Structures are given as C-alpha cells and as structure tokens.
PDB file of C-alpha atoms in Angstrom:
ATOM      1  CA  UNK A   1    -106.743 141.766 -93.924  1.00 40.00           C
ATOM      2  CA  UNK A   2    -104.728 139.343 -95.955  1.00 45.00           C
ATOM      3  CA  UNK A   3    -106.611 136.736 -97.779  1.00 44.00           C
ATOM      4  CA  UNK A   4    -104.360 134.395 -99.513  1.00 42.00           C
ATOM      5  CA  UNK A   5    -102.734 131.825 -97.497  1.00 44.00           C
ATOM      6  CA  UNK A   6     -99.454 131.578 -96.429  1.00 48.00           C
ATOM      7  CA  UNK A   7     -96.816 129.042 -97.484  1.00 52.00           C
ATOM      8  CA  UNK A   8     -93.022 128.437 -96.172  1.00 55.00           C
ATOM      9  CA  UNK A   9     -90.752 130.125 -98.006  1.00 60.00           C
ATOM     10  CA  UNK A  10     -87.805 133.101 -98.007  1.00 63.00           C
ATOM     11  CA  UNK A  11     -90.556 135.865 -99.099  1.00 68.00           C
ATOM     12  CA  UNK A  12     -92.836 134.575 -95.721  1.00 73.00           C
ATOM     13  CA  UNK A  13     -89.808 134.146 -93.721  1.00 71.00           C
ATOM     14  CA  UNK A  14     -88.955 138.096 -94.907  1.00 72.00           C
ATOM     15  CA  UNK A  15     -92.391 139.378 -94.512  1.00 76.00           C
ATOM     16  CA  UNK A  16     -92.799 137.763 -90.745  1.00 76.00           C
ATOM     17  CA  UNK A  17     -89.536 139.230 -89.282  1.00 74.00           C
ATOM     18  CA  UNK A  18     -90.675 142.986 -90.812  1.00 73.00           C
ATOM     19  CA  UNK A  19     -94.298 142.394 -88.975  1.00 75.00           C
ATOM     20  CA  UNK A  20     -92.533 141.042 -86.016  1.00 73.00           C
ATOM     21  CA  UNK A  21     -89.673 143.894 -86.190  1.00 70.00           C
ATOM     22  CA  UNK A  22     -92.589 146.592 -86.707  1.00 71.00           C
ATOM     23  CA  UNK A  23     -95.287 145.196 -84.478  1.00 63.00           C
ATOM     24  CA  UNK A  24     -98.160 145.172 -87.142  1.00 65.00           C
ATOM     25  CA  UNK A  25    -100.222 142.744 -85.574  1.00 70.00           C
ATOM     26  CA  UNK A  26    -100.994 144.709 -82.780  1.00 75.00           C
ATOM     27  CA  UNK A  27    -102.319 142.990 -79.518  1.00 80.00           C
ATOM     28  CA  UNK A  28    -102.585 143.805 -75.831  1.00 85.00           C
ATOM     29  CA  UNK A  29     -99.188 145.071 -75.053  1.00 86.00           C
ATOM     30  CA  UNK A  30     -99.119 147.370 -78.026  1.00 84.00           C
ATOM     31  CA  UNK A  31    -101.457 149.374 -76.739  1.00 86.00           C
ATOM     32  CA  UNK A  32     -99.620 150.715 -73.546  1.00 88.00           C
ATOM     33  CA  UNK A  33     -96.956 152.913 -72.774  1.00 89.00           C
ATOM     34  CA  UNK A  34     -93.700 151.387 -73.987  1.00 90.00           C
ATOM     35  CA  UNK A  35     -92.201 152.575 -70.530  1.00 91.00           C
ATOM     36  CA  UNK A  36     -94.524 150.495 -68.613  1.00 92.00           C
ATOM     37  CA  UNK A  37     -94.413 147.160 -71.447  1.00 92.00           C
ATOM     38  CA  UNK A  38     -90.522 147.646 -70.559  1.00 92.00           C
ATOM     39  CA  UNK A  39     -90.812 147.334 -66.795  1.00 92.00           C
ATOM     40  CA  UNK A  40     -93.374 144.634 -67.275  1.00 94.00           C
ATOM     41  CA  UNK A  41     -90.525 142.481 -69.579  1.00 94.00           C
ATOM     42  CA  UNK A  42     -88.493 143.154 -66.497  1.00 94.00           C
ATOM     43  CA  UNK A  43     -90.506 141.702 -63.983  1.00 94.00           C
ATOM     44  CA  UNK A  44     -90.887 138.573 -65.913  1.00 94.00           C
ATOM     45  CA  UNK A  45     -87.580 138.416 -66.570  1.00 93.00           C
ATOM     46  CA  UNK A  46     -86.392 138.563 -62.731  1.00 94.00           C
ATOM     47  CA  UNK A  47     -89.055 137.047 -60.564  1.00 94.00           C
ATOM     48  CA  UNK A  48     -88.590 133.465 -62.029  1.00 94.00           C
ATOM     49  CA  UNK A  49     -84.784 133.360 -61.050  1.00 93.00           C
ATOM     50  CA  UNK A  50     -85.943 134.496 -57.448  1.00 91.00           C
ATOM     51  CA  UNK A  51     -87.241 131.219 -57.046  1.00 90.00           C
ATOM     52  CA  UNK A  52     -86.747 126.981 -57.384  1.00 89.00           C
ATOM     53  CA  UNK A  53     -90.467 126.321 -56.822  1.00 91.00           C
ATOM     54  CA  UNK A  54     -91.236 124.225 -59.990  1.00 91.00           C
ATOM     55  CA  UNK A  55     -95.324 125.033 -59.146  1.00 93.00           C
ATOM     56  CA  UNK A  56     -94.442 128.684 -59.230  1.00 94.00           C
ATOM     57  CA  UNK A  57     -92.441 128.207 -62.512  1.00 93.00           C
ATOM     58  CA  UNK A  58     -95.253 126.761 -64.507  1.00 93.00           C
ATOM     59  CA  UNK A  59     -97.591 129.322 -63.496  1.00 94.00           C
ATOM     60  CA  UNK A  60     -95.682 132.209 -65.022  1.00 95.00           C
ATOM     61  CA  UNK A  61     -94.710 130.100 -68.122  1.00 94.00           C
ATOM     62  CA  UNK A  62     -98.280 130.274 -67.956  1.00 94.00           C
ATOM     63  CA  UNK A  63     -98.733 133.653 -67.428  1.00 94.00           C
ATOM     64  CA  UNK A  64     -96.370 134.480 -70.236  1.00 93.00           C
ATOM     65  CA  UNK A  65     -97.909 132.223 -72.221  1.00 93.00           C
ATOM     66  CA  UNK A  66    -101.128 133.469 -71.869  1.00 93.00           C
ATOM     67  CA  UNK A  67     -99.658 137.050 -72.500  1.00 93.00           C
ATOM     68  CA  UNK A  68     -97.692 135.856 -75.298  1.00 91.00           C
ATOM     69  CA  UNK A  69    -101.620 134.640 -76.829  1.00 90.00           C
ATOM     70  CA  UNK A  70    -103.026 138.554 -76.218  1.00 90.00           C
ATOM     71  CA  UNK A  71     -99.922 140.035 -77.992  1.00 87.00           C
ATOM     72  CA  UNK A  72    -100.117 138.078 -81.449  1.00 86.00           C
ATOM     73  CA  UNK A  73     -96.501 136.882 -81.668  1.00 85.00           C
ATOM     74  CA  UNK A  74     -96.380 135.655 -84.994  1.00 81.00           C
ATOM     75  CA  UNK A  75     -96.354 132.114 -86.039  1.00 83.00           C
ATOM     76  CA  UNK A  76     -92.182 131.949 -87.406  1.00 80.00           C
ATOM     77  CA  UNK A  77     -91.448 133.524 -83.997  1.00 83.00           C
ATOM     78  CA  UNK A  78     -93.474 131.329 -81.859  1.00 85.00           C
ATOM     79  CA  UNK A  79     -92.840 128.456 -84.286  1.00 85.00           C
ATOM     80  CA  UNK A  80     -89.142 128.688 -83.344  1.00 83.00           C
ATOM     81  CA  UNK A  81     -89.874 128.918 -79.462  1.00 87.00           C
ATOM     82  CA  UNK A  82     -92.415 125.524 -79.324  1.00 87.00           C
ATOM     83  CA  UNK A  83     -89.367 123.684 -81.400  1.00 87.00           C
ATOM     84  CA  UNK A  84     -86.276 124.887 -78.826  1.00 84.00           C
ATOM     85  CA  UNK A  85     -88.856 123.937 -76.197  1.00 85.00           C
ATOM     86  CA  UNK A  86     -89.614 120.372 -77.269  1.00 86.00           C
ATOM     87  CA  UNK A  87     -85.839 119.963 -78.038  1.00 85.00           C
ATOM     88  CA  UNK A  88     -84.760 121.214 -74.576  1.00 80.00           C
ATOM     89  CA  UNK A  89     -87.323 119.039 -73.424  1.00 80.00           C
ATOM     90  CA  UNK A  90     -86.250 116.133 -75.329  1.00 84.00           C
ATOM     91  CA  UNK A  91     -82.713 117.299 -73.855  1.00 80.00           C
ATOM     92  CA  UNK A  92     -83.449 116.798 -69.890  1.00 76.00           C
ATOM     93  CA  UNK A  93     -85.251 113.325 -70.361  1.00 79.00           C
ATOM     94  CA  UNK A  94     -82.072 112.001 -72.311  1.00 82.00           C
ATOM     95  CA  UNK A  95     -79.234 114.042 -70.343  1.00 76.00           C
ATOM     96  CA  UNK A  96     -81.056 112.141 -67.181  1.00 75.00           C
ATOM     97  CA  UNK A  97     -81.218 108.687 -68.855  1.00 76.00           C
ATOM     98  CA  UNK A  98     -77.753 108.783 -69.963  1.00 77.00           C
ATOM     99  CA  UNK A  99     -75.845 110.011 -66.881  1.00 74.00           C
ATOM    100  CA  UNK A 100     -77.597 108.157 -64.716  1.00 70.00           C
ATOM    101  CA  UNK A 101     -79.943 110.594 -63.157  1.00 67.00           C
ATOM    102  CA  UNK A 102     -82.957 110.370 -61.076  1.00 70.00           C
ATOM    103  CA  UNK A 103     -85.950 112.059 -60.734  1.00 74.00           C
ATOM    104  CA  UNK A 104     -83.845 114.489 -58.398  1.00 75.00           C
ATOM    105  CA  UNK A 105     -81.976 115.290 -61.849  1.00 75.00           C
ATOM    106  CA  UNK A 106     -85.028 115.428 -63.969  1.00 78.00           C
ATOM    107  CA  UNK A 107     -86.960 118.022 -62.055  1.00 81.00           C
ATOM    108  CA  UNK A 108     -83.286 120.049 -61.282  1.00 81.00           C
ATOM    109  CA  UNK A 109     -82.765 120.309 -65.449  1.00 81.00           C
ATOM    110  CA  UNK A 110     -87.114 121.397 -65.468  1.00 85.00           C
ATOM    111  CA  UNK A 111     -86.641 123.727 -63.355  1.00 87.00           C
ATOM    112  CA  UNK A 112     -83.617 125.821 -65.599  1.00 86.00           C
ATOM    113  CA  UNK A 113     -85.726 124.762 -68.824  1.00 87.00           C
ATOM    114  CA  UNK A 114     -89.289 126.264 -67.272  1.00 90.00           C
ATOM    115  CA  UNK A 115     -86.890 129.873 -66.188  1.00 92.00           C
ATOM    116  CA  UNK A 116     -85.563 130.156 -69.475  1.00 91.00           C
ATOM    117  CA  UNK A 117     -88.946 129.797 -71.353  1.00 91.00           C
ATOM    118  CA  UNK A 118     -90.327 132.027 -68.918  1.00 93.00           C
ATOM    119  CA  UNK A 119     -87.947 134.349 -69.716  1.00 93.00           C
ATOM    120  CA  UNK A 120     -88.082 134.190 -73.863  1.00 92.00           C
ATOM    121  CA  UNK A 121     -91.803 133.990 -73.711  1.00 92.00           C
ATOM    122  CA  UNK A 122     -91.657 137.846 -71.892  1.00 93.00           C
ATOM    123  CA  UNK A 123     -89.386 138.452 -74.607  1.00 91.00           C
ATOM    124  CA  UNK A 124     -91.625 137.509 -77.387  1.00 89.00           C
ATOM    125  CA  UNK A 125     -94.760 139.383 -75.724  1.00 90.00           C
ATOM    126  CA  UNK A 126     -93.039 142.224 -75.140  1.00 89.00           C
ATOM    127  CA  UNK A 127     -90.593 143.395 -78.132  1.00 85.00           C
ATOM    128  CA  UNK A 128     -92.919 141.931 -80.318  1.00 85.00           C
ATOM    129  CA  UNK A 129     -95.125 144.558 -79.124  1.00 85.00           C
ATOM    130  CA  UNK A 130     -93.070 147.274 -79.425  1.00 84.00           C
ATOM    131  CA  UNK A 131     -92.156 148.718 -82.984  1.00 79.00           C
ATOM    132  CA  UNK A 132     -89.006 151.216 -83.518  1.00 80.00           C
ATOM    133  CA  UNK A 133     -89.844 154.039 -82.564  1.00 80.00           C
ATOM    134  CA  UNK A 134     -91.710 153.255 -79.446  1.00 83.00           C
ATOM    135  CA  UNK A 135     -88.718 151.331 -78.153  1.00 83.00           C
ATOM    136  CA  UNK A 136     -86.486 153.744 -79.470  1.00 82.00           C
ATOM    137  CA  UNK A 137     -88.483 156.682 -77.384  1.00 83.00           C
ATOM    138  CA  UNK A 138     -88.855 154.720 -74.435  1.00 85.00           C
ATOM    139  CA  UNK A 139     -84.823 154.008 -73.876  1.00 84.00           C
ATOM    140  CA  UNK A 140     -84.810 157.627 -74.371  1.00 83.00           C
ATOM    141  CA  UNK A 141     -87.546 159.069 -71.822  1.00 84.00           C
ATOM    142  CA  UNK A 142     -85.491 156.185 -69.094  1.00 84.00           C
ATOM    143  CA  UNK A 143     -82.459 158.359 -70.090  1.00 82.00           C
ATOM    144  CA  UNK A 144     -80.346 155.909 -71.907  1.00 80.00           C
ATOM    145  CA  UNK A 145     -77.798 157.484 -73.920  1.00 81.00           C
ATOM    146  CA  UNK A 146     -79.201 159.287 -77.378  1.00 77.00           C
ATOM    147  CA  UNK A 147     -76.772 157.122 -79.111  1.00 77.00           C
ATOM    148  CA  UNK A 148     -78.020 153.894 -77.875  1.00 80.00           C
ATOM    149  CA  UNK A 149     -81.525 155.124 -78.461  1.00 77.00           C
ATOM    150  CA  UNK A 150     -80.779 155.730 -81.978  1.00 77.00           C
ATOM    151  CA  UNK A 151     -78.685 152.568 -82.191  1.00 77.00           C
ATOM    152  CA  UNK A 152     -81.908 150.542 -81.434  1.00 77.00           C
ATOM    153  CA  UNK A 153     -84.050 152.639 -83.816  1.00 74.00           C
ATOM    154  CA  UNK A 154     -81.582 152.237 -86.828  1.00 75.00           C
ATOM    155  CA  UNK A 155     -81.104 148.764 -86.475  1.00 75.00           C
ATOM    156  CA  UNK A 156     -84.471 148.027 -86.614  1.00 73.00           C
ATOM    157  CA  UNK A 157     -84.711 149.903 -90.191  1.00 71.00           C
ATOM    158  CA  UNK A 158     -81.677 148.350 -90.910  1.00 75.00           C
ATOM    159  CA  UNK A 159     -83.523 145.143 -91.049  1.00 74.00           C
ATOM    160  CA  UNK A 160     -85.387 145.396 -94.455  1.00 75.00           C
ATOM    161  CA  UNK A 161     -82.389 147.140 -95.686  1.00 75.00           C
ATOM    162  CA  UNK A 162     -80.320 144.243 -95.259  1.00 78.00           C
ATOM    163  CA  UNK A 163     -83.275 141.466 -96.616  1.00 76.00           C
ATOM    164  CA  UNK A 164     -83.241 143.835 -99.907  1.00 77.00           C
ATOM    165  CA  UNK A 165     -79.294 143.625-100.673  1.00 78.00           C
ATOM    166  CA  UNK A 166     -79.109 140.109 -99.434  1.00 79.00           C
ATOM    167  CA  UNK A 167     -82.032 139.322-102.564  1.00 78.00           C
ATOM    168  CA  UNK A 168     -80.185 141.544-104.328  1.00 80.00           C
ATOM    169  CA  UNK A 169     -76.612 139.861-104.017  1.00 81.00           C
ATOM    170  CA  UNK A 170     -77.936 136.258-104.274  1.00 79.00           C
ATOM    171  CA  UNK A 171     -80.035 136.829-107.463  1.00 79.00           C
ATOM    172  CA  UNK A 172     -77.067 138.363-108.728  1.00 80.00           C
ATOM    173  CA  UNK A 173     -75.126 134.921-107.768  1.00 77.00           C
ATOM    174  CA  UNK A 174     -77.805 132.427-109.289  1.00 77.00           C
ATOM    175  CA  UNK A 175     -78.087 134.742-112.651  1.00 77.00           C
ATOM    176  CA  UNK A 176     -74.551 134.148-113.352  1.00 77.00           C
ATOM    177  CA  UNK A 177     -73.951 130.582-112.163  1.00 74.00           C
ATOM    178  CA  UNK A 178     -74.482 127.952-114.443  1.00 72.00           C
ATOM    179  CA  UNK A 179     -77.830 125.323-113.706  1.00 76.00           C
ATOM    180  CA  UNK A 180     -76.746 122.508-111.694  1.00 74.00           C
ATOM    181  CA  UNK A 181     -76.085 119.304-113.992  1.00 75.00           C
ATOM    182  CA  UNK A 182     -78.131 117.543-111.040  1.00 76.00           C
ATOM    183  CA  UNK A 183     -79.531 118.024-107.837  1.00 71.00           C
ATOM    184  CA  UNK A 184     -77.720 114.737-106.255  1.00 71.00           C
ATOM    185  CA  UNK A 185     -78.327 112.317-103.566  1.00 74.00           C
ATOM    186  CA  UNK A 186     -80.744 114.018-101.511  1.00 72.00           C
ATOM    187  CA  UNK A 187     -80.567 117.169-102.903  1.00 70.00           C
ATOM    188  CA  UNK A 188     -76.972 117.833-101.327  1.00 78.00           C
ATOM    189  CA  UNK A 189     -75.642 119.612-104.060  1.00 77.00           C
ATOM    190  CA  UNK A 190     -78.638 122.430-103.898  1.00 77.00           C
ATOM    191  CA  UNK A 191     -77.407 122.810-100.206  1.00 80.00           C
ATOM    192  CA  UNK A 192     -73.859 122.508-101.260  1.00 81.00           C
ATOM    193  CA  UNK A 193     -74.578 125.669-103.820  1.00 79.00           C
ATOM    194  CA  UNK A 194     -76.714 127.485-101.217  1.00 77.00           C
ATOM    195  CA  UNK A 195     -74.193 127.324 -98.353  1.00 80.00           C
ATOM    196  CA  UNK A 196     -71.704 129.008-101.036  1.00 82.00           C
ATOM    197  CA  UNK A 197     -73.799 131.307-102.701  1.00 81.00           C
ATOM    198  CA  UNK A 198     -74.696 132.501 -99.024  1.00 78.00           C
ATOM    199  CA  UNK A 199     -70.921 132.676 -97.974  1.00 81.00           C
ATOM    200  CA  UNK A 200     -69.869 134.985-100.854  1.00 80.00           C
ATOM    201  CA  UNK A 201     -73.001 137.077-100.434  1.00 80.00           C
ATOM    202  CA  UNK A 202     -71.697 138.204 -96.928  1.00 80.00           C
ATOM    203  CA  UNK A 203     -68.794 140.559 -98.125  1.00 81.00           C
ATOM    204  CA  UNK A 204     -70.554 142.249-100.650  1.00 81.00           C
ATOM    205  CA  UNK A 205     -73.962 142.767 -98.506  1.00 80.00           C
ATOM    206  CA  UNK A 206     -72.010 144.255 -95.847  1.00 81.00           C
ATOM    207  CA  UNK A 207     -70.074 146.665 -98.517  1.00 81.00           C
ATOM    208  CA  UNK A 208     -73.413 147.700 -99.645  1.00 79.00           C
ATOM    209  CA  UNK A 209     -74.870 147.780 -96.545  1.00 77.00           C
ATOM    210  CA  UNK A 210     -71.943 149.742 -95.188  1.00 78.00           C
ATOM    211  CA  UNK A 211     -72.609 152.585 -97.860  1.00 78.00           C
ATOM    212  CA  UNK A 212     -76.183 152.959 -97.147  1.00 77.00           C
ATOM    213  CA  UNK A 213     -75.182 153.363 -93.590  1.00 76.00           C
ATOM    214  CA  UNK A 214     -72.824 156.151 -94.146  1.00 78.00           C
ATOM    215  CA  UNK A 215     -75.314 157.741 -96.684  1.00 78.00           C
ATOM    216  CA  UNK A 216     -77.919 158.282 -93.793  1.00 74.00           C
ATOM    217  CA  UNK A 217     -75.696 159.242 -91.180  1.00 73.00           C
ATOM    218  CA  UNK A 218     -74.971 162.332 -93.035  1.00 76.00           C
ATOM    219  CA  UNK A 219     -78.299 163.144 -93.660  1.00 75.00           C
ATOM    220  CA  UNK A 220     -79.046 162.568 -90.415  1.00 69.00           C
ATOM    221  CA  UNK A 221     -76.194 164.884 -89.096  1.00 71.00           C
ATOM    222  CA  UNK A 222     -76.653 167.682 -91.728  1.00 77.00           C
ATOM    223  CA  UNK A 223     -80.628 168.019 -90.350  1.00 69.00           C
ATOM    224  CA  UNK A 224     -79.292 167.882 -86.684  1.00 69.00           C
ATOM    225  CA  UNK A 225     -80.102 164.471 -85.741  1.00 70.00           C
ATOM    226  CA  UNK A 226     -77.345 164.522 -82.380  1.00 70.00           C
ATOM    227  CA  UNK A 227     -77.642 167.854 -81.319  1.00 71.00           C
ATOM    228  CA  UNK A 228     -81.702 167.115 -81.107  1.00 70.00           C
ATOM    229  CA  UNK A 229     -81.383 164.043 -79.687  1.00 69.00           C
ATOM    230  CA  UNK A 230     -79.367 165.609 -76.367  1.00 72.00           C
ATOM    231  CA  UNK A 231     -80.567 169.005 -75.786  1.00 75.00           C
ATOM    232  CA  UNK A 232     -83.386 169.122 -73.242  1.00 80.00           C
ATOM    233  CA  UNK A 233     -85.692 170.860 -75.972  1.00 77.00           C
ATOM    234  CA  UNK A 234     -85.648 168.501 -78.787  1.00 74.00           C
ATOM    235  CA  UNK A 235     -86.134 165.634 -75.929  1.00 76.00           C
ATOM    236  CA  UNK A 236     -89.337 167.147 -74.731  1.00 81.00           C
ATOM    237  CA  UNK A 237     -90.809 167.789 -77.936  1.00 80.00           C
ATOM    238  CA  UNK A 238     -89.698 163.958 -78.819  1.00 77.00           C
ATOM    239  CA  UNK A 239     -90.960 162.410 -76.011  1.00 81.00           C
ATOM    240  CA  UNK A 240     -94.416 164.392 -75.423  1.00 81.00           C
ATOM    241  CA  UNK A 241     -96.597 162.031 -76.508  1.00 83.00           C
ATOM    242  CA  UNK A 242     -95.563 159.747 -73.942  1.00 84.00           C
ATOM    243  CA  UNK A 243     -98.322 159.528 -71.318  1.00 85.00           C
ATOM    244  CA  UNK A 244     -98.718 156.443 -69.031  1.00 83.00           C
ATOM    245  CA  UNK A 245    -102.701 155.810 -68.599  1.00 88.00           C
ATOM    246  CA  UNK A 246    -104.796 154.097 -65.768  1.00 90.00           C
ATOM    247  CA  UNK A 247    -104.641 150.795 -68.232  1.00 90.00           C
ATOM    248  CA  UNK A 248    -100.448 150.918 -67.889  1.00 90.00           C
ATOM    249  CA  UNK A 249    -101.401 150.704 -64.069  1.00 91.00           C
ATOM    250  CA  UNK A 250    -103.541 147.856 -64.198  1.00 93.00           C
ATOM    251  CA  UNK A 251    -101.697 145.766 -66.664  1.00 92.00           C
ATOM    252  CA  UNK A 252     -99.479 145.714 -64.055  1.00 93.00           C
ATOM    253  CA  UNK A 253    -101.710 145.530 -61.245  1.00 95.00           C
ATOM    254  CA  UNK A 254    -102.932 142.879 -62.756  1.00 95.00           C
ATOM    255  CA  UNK A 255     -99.420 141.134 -63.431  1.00 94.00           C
ATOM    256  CA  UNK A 256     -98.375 141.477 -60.273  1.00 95.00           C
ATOM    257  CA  UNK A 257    -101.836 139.817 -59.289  1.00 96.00           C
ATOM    258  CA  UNK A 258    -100.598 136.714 -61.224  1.00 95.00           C
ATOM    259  CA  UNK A 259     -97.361 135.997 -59.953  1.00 95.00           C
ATOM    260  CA  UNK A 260     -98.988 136.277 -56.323  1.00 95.00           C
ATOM    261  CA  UNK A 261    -101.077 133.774 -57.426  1.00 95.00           C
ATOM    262  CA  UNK A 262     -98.234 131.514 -58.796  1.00 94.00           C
ATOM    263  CA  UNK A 263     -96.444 131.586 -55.573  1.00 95.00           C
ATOM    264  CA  UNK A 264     -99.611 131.252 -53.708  1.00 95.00           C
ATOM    265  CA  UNK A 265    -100.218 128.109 -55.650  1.00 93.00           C
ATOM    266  CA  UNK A 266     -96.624 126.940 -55.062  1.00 91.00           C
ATOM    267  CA  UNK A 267     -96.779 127.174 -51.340  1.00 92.00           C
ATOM    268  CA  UNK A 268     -99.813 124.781 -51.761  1.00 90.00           C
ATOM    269  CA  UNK A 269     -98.391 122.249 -53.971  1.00 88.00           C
ATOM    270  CA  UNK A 270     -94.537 122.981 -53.749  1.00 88.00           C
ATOM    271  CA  UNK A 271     -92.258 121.095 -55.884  1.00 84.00           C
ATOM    272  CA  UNK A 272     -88.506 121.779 -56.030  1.00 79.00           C
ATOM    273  CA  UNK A 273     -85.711 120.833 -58.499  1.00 63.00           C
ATOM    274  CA  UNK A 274     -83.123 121.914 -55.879  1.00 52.00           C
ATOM    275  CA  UNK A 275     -81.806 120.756 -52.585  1.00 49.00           C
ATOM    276  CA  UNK A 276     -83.519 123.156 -49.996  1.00 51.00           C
TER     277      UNK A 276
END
C-alpha cells in the first residue's frame, strides 16, 4: 500500500490513468465475470432512457453511484465527473434563467442531465473494473470480431506507451529551448510555451509511436497472433477460464432488484420533466 501522499501533477495524472486503464484498485465489479460486468453496464445504460420519471432517475444515479463507491473509481476519474456535473448543473439553472424558462424547463433540462450521469457513472463502475485483458476476452467469448478484440487490448497497452514518448518528446523540447526571460502577466507566457511545446510534440510522438506499433505487429504475426485468435482451438484455450459464478447471478439479481425499486419509488412520488 502506498504511503506517501499524493499531490497534482503530470507524474499523478500518468500514474491514475495506468491504475484506472489496468483496474489495480480492485473493487466489487472486478471480481465477476467480465461477461456479466458487460451486460450489467448495459442495463444501466438503457433503462434510464426508457423512462422521464425524474424519481426513478435519481434512484439509479443513486444506484450507480453507490456502485461507482464499491468499484474504487479513482479520484482524477471521479474528480472529472463531480466537476462536468456541477457545471451541467450550473448549466440548466442559467439556460432556464436566461431564456425565460419555468420550472417546466428546469426539471425538462434535470431530467437529460440525471440520464447522462446515470449513464457515465455505469461507465466509470464498470470499465474501471475491467483491465485489458478481461475486456479484451470478454468481446471475444460475445463473438466480436478477433480484430476488434485485439484492437481494445492493444490500445489499452498503447496507453503507457504513448505517456513514455510524450515525456520523452517534451523533455527533449524544454532541454533545447532557451529559459524563459520571464514568466509574464499571469504566467501566460509558461502557457504560451506549453501550448507550443505540446503542438510540436504531436508529429513526432505519433512517428514514434507509429514504429513501435509496426514493431509489435510483426511479432505478433510471426508467433501467430491472427490465426489463434480465429480458429475455434486457440479461442477455447483463450477463453477457458471464463466461468460465470452464482455471485455474477446475484449481482444482477440484485441490480435488477434496484431499479424495481426506483420505479417503485417513482410511481409513489412521480415527477416528470416531460409533457405526459
């Protein structure tokens, strides 16, 4: 367990998206099928546009929320989601007030702000749970194409691949720029160098990036990677550890449950941001 504490900064930005990418912290979801975590994230994802019940709305932002609690999404990730909240929130009080809206209006824009939280909080509890290769097996065992499969696997180990060159490429930059004679009004010419340095990273990280890609292709094809990946054999040895348990059934048991609840609890107290 880490001991030091943790400070903003590009290496804590870095090391959050590789624990988020490779689901490190572990947490309720991570510990069921990936098959089953999928269909869960799907039946978040639709029930909340099946319905304009603002009751029923809250209790699966809720229920996501809750969910989103027992997975350990980290704190960058659900930092990011509490400030697009507020500022969507902040969005349908002043959108109202401006254009002349009345409470009619404010409970209409609630209701498409409490469905699209819903929605990213399933997100978060879900593929936050899930690390490469169990998301990578899982689109495979549903019988998504190998390619796509792979595509999802790679470009989650693309990830630190792509934080090392773009250190790489920038250090390079600030080594062989001179010191700024001052950092200005503000500090607008540090933000002014950093927007540039940034913009003339993006060709050469991609070139790099692009090579590296090639590089493990080949390996990948030499050792039989495609030919693996859609014969029925290499699929069943792939996918044999696989097994959905009686917890995968009552996770969603237990989901399910929940949103009966919500609705039950929005035909008590209904409240609609539409015209019925």
């Amino acid at each position: 367990m880490r001991r030091e504490r943790d400070t903003l900064s590009v290496e804590w930005v870095k090391l959050e998206l590789l624990r988020t990418a490779y689901a490190t912290r572990g947490g309720l979801l991570s510990r069921h099928d990936p098959r089953v975590v999928i269909g869960w994230y799907l039946i978040f994802a639709a029930v909340p546009w099946l319905t304009h019940n603002i009751t029923v709305l809250a209790g699966l932002f809720v229920v996501c929320a809750a969910f989103v609690v027992l997975s350990r999404v980290g704190p960058l990730v659900l930092g990011l989601f509490v400030i697009g909240f507020v500022l969507e929130s902040v969005y349908v009080l002043v959108a109202a007030w401006m254009f002349g809206g009345d409470l009619g209006t404010v409970l209409a824009l609630v209701e498409l702000t409490l469905k699209l939280a819903t929605v990213s909080l399933a997100s978060m509890a879900a593929f936050v749970s899930l690390d490469p290769e169990k998301l990578s097996d899982a689109l495979l065992s549903l019988h998504a194409p190998a390619m796509v499969s792979f595509g999802v696997s790679y470009g989650y180990r693309m990830l630190p691949i792509l934080m090392e060159e773009f250190h790489t490429v920038v250090d390079g930059h600030r080594l062989r720029a001179a010191p700024l004679p001052s950092r200005g009004l503000l500090g607008w010419r540090v933000v002014v160098r950093t927007a540039t340095t940034v913009v003339a990273a993006f060709y050469p990280l991609m070139l790099n990036t692009a090579k590296r890609t090639r590089t493990t292709v080949e390996a990948l094809e030499t050792r039989g990677f495609t030919y693996a990946a859609e014969h029925p054999d290499g699929r069943r040895i792939r996918l044999a550890h696989l097994r959905a348990t009686r917890a995968d059934g009552v996770l969603i048991a237990v989901s399910l449950l929940l949103i009966a609840a919500a609705f039950a609890a929005g035909r008590a107290y209904p409240l609609y941001g539409a015209v019925q």
